[in-house]
Coordinates of C-alpha atoms and ligand atoms in Angstrom, one line a residue:
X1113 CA 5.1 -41.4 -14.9
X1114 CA 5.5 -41.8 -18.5
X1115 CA 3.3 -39.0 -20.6
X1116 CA 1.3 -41.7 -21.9
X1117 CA 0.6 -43.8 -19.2
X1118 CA -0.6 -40.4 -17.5
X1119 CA -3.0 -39.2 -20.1
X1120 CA -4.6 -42.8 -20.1
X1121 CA -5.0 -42.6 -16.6
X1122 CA -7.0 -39.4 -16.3
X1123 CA -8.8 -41.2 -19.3
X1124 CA -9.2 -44.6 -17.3
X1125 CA -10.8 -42.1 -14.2
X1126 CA -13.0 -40.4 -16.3
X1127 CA -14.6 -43.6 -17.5
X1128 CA -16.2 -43.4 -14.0
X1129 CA -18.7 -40.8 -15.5
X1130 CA -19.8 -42.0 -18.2
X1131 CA -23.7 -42.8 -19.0
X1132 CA -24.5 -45.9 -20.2
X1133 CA -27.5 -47.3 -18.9
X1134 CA -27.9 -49.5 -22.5
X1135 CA -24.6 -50.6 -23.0
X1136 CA -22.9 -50.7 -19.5
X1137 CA -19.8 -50.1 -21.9
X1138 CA -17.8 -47.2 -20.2
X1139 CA -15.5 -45.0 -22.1
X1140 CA -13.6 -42.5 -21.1
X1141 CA -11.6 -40.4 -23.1
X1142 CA -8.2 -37.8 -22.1
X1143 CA -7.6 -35.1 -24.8
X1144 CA -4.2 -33.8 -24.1
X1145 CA -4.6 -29.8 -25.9
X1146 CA -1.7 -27.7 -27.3
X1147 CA -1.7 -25.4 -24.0
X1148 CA -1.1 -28.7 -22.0
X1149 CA -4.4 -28.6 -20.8
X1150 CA -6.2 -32.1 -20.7
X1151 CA -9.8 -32.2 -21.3
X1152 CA -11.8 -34.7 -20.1
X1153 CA -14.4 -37.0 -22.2
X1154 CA -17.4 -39.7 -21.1
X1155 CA -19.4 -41.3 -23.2
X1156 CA -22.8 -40.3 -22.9
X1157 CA -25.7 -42.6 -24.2
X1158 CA -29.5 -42.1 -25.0
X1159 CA -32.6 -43.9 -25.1
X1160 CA -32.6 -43.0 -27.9
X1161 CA -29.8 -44.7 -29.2
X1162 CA -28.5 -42.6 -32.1
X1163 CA -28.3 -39.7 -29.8
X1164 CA -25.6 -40.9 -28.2
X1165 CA -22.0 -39.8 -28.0
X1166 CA -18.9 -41.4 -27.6
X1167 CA -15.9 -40.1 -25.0
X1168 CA -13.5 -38.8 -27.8
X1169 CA -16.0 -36.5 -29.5
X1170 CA -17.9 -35.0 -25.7
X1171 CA -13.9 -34.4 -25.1
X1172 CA -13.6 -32.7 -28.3
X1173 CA -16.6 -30.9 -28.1
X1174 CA -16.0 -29.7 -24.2
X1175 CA -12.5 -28.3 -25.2
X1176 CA -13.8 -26.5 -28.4
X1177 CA -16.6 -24.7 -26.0
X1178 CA -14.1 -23.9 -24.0
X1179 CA -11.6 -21.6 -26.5
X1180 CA -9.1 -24.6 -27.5
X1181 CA -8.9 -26.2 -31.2
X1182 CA -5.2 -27.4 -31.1
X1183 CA -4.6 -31.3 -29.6
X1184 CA -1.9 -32.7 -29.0
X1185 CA -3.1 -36.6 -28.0
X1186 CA -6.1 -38.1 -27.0
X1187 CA -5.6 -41.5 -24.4
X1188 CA -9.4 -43.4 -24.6
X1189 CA -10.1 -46.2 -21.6
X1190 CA -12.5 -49.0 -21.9
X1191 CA -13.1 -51.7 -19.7
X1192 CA -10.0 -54.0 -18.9
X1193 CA -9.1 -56.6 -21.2
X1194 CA -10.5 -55.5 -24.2
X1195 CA -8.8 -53.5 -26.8
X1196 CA -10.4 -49.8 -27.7
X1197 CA -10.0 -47.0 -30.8
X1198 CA -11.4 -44.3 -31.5
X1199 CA -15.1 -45.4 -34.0
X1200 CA -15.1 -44.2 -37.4
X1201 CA -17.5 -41.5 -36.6
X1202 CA -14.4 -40.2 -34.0
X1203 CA -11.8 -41.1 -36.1
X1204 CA -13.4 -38.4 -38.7
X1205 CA -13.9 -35.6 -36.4
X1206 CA -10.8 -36.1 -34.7
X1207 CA -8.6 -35.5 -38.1
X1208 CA -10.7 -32.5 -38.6
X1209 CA -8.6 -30.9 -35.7
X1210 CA -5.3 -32.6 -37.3
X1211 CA -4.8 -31.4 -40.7
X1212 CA -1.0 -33.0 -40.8
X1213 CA -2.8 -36.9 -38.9
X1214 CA 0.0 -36.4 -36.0
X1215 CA -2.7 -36.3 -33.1
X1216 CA -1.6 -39.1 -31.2
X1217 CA -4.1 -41.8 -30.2
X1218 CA -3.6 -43.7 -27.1
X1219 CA -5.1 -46.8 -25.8
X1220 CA -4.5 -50.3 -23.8
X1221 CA -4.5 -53.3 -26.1
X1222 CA -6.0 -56.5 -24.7
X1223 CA -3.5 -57.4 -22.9
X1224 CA -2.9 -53.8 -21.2
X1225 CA 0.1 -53.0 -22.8
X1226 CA 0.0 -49.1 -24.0
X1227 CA -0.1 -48.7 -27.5
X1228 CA 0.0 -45.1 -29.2
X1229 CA -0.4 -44.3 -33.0
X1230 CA -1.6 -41.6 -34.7
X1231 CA -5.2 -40.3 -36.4
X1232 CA -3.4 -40.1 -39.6
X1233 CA -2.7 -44.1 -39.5
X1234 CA -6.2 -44.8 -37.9
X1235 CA -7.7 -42.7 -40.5
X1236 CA -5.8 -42.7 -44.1
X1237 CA -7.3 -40.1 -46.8
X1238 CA -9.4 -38.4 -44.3
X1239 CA -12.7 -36.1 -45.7
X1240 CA -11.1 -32.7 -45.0
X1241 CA -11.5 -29.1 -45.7
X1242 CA -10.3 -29.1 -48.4
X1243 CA -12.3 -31.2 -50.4
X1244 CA -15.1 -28.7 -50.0
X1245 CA -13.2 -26.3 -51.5
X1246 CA -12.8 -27.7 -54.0
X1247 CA -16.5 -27.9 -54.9
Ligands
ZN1549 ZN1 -16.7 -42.8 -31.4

């Protein structure tokens, strides 16, 4: 199976765990690290709406607990037929973990078809590190 196609579909299964009660929109997000470990995202939602996460960053957030901080790729899944990327919210903390904007971002367009890209397109000028150091 193509690379691609592979991390989407460990992406597209863990949409299956995903809470959302409010939205019924299911996320799931594959976050393919350096070691060639994927970790596994969901979004999780709130009744308290704000406190809610989205699959990229609980994917993000699960591999940085567990020792890794260099990605490779990250494939998110939402329900069939409509086209998904990363939020700007994601989009942001994503490029803090890739300072050059090569992270690759994965995802079906409408019409299925995989289409990859990178953090750096998604997010152009990126807030990073070293802006505050240069406070
Ligand atoms: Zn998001």
């Amino acid at each position: 199976m193509d690379p691609d196609a592979a991390l989407l579909a460990v992406a597209e299964a863990a949409r299956a765990d995903a809470y959302a009660p409010y939205s019924r929109f299911q996320v799931g997000a594959a976050l393919l690290c350096e070691d060639g470990t994927v970790q596994r995202g969901c979004n999780v939602e709130n009744a308290s709406y704000p406190a809610g996460i989205c699959a990229e960053r609980t994917a993000i957030a699960a591999a940085i607990a567990g020792g890794r901080r260099r990605f490779r790729a990250i494939a998110v899944a939402g329900p069939d037929g409509i086209a998904i990327t990363p939020c700007g919210i994601c989009r942001q903390v994503l490029s803090e973990f890739s300072a050059d904007g090569r992270l690759r971002v994965i995802a079906r367009d409408a019409d299925g078809v995989i289409r990859a890209t990178t953090i750096g397109a998604l997010l152009p000028g990126a807030f990073g590190p070293d802006a505050l150091r240069q406070a």
